[in-house]
Amino acid sequence: DAARLMAADSAEVSPRRGYVDGPFGQIHYRRTGTGRPLVLVHQAAMDSRQFTAVYGLLAEAGFDAIGFDLPGFGNSDCPPFPPRVEDLAASIVAAIDALGLERFDIAGHHTGAMVATEVGIQFPDRVRAVILNGPMPVSEEERAEFMEGLHQTERTITATDDGTQFNMVHAARTGLAEGTVAPARISEYVVQAFEGQGAYWHGHHAAFLYRQD
């Protein structure tokens, strides 16, 4: 519940961190707990710190919680091209293999939900459960609307002389939160959005190309 989440967040659980090799370079991860492996896949454009408030709770519940930074996000190396969901899924499985996990559950949020879907499709014998938070099957009309509209706007979110890009993302997240998210958390989102090596638009571009249905 909300009280336990706040307690976990305030306790500042610090997962163990490490790197493994993937098809596009190194993949960074955070890992907490022992027991049943649960892979956590973040939304765009964040990284595995998205799950900071729940790593401790999952460990308490008996999970080996492992959050990966998708390629190009956080501290993971970026592919030399705009990745698709299938590329991101292949990288996650390579990282899981490097950690020696044969069977696992996988949970994804937004773009991460699509990556989790693809991992489940490609490796049905290894995935015990797929947990989707905010899956997004879209119609061809919705896909075209994004590509012609918001996608073009996101492609303009790059380094500027006056730092306008930070204000753009901060304003967008503040509007979406509608007062339900603390300012410090929104600021953290903005930092994560620009910390990765990939372009800001890569995540949603991959999401809207994927046919999750």
Short mmCIF file of N, CA, C and O in Angstrom, two decimals, residues 20-24 27-29 39-42 66-71 76 85-99 101 104 106 112 115-116 119 123 126:
data_model
loop_
_atom_site.label_atom_id
_atom_site.label_comp_id
_atom_site.label_asym_id
_atom_site.label_seq_id
_atom_site.Cartn_x
_atom_site.Cartn_y
_atom_site.Cartn_z
N VAL A 20 26.89 -6.54 -17.21
CA VAL A 20 27.12 -7.75 -17.99
C VAL A 20 27.23 -7.34 -19.46
O VAL A 20 26.82 -6.24 -19.84
N ASP A 21 27.78 -8.22 -20.26
CA ASP A 21 27.93 -7.93 -21.69
C ASP A 21 26.65 -8.29 -22.43
O ASP A 21 26.03 -9.32 -22.18
N GLY A 22 26.27 -7.42 -23.36
CA GLY A 22 25.12 -7.66 -24.21
C GLY A 22 25.50 -7.50 -25.67
O GLY A 22 26.67 -7.23 -26.00
N PRO A 23 24.55 -7.63 -26.58
CA PRO A 23 24.87 -7.56 -28.01
C PRO A 23 25.31 -6.17 -28.48
O PRO A 23 25.92 -6.05 -29.55
N PHE A 24 25.02 -5.12 -27.69
CA PHE A 24 25.39 -3.76 -28.09
C PHE A 24 26.34 -3.10 -27.10
O PHE A 24 26.47 -1.88 -27.07
N ILE A 27 25.57 -3.86 -20.27
CA ILE A 27 24.23 -3.64 -19.75
C ILE A 27 24.33 -3.50 -18.23
O ILE A 27 24.88 -4.36 -17.55
N HIS A 28 23.82 -2.41 -17.72
CA HIS A 28 23.87 -2.11 -16.29
C HIS A 28 22.62 -2.63 -15.60
O HIS A 28 21.52 -2.59 -16.18
N TYR A 29 22.77 -3.14 -14.38
CA TYR A 29 21.61 -3.65 -13.65
C TYR A 29 21.70 -3.33 -12.16
O TYR A 29 22.78 -3.05 -11.62
N VAL A 39 12.51 -10.11 -13.20
CA VAL A 39 13.17 -9.11 -14.02
C VAL A 39 12.24 -7.91 -14.17
O VAL A 39 11.05 -8.06 -14.46
N LEU A 40 12.78 -6.71 -13.96
CA LEU A 40 12.00 -5.48 -14.02
C LEU A 40 12.50 -4.63 -15.20
O LEU A 40 13.69 -4.37 -15.31
N VAL A 41 11.56 -4.22 -16.05
CA VAL A 41 11.92 -3.46 -17.25
C VAL A 41 11.21 -2.10 -17.22
O VAL A 41 9.98 -2.04 -17.19
N HIS A 42 12.00 -1.05 -17.22
CA HIS A 42 11.49 0.31 -17.01
C HIS A 42 10.82 0.89 -18.25
O HIS A 42 10.94 0.38 -19.35
N ILE A 66 15.57 -7.88 -10.19
CA ILE A 66 16.67 -7.43 -11.03
C ILE A 66 16.13 -6.41 -12.03
O ILE A 66 15.33 -6.74 -12.90
N GLY A 67 16.56 -5.18 -11.89
CA GLY A 67 16.18 -4.13 -12.82
C GLY A 67 17.32 -3.83 -13.78
O GLY A 67 18.43 -3.52 -13.35
N PHE A 68 17.05 -3.95 -15.07
CA PHE A 68 18.06 -3.66 -16.09
C PHE A 68 17.82 -2.28 -16.69
O PHE A 68 16.68 -1.88 -16.89
N ASP A 69 18.91 -1.56 -16.99
CA ASP A 69 18.81 -0.38 -17.84
C ASP A 69 18.77 -0.86 -19.29
O ASP A 69 19.68 -1.55 -19.74
N LEU A 70 17.71 -0.51 -20.00
CA LEU A 70 17.65 -0.88 -21.41
C LEU A 70 18.79 -0.24 -22.19
O LEU A 70 19.28 0.83 -21.81
N PRO A 71 19.23 -0.85 -23.28
CA PRO A 71 20.32 -0.28 -24.06
C PRO A 71 20.02 1.16 -24.49
O PRO A 71 18.96 1.46 -25.03
N SER A 76 23.56 1.82 -19.47
CA SER A 76 23.79 0.78 -20.48
C SER A 76 24.22 1.40 -21.80
O SER A 76 23.76 2.48 -22.18
N VAL A 85 11.82 -2.71 -30.24
CA VAL A 85 11.51 -3.51 -29.06
C VAL A 85 12.19 -4.87 -29.14
O VAL A 85 12.68 -5.39 -28.14
N GLU A 86 12.23 -5.46 -30.33
CA GLU A 86 12.86 -6.76 -30.49
C GLU A 86 14.35 -6.70 -30.12
O GLU A 86 14.89 -7.67 -29.56
N ASP A 87 15.02 -5.61 -30.44
CA ASP A 87 16.44 -5.44 -30.09
C ASP A 87 16.60 -5.31 -28.58
O ASP A 87 17.52 -5.89 -27.98
N LEU A 88 15.71 -4.53 -27.96
CA LEU A 88 15.77 -4.35 -26.51
C LEU A 88 15.53 -5.67 -25.79
O LEU A 88 16.19 -5.98 -24.80
N ALA A 89 14.57 -6.45 -26.30
CA ALA A 89 14.28 -7.75 -25.69
C ALA A 89 15.47 -8.69 -25.80
O ALA A 89 15.81 -9.41 -24.85
N ALA A 90 16.12 -8.71 -26.95
CA ALA A 90 17.29 -9.57 -27.14
C ALA A 90 18.40 -9.20 -26.16
O ALA A 90 19.10 -10.07 -25.64
N SER A 91 18.54 -7.90 -25.89
CA SER A 91 19.56 -7.46 -24.95
C SER A 91 19.25 -7.90 -23.53
O SER A 91 20.13 -8.32 -22.79
N ILE A 92 17.97 -7.80 -23.15
CA ILE A 92 17.57 -8.22 -21.81
C ILE A 92 17.83 -9.72 -21.62
O ILE A 92 18.33 -10.15 -20.59
N VAL A 93 17.49 -10.52 -22.62
CA VAL A 93 17.71 -11.96 -22.51
C VAL A 93 19.20 -12.27 -22.43
O VAL A 93 19.62 -13.15 -21.67
N ALA A 94 20.02 -11.54 -23.19
CA ALA A 94 21.48 -11.74 -23.11
C ALA A 94 21.98 -11.43 -21.71
O ALA A 94 22.85 -12.14 -21.17
N ALA A 95 21.42 -10.40 -21.09
CA ALA A 95 21.82 -10.04 -19.73
C ALA A 95 21.38 -11.10 -18.74
O ALA A 95 22.12 -11.45 -17.80
N ILE A 96 20.17 -11.61 -18.92
CA ILE A 96 19.67 -12.67 -18.05
C ILE A 96 20.55 -13.92 -18.18
O ILE A 96 20.89 -14.56 -17.18
N ASP A 97 20.93 -14.24 -19.40
CA ASP A 97 21.82 -15.39 -19.62
C ASP A 97 23.16 -15.18 -18.91
O ASP A 97 23.72 -16.10 -18.31
N ALA A 98 23.68 -13.95 -18.98
CA ALA A 98 24.96 -13.66 -18.36
C ALA A 98 24.91 -13.82 -16.85
O ALA A 98 25.92 -14.14 -16.21
N LEU A 99 23.72 -13.61 -16.27
CA LEU A 99 23.55 -13.79 -14.82
C LEU A 99 23.24 -15.25 -14.46
O LEU A 99 23.10 -15.57 -13.28
N LEU A 101 20.50 -17.11 -15.20
CA LEU A 101 19.11 -17.38 -14.82
C LEU A 101 18.42 -18.19 -15.92
O LEU A 101 18.32 -17.73 -17.06
N PHE A 104 12.51 -17.38 -15.06
CA PHE A 104 12.30 -16.09 -14.41
C PHE A 104 10.91 -15.56 -14.73
O PHE A 104 10.26 -15.98 -15.68
N ILE A 106 8.95 -11.80 -15.51
CA ILE A 106 9.36 -10.51 -16.04
C ILE A 106 8.19 -9.54 -15.97
O ILE A 106 7.06 -9.88 -16.33
N GLY A 112 8.58 -0.76 -21.32
CA GLY A 112 9.07 -1.99 -20.70
C GLY A 112 8.07 -3.13 -20.78
O GLY A 112 8.45 -4.30 -20.84
N VAL A 115 8.64 -4.71 -24.08
CA VAL A 115 9.84 -5.55 -24.04
C VAL A 115 9.55 -6.86 -23.31
O VAL A 115 9.95 -7.93 -23.76
N ALA A 116 8.82 -6.77 -22.20
CA ALA A 116 8.46 -7.98 -21.45
C ALA A 116 7.60 -8.91 -22.30
O ALA A 116 7.77 -10.14 -22.27
N VAL A 119 9.90 -10.67 -24.81
CA VAL A 119 10.71 -11.70 -24.15
C VAL A 119 9.85 -12.95 -23.92
O VAL A 119 10.30 -14.08 -24.15
N PHE A 123 10.70 -16.54 -25.62
CA PHE A 123 11.23 -17.57 -24.71
C PHE A 123 10.12 -18.10 -23.79
O PHE A 123 10.23 -17.99 -22.56
N ARG A 126 11.02 -20.37 -20.80
CA ARG A 126 11.85 -19.85 -19.71
C ARG A 126 11.10 -18.86 -18.82
O ARG A 126 11.49 -18.62 -17.68
#
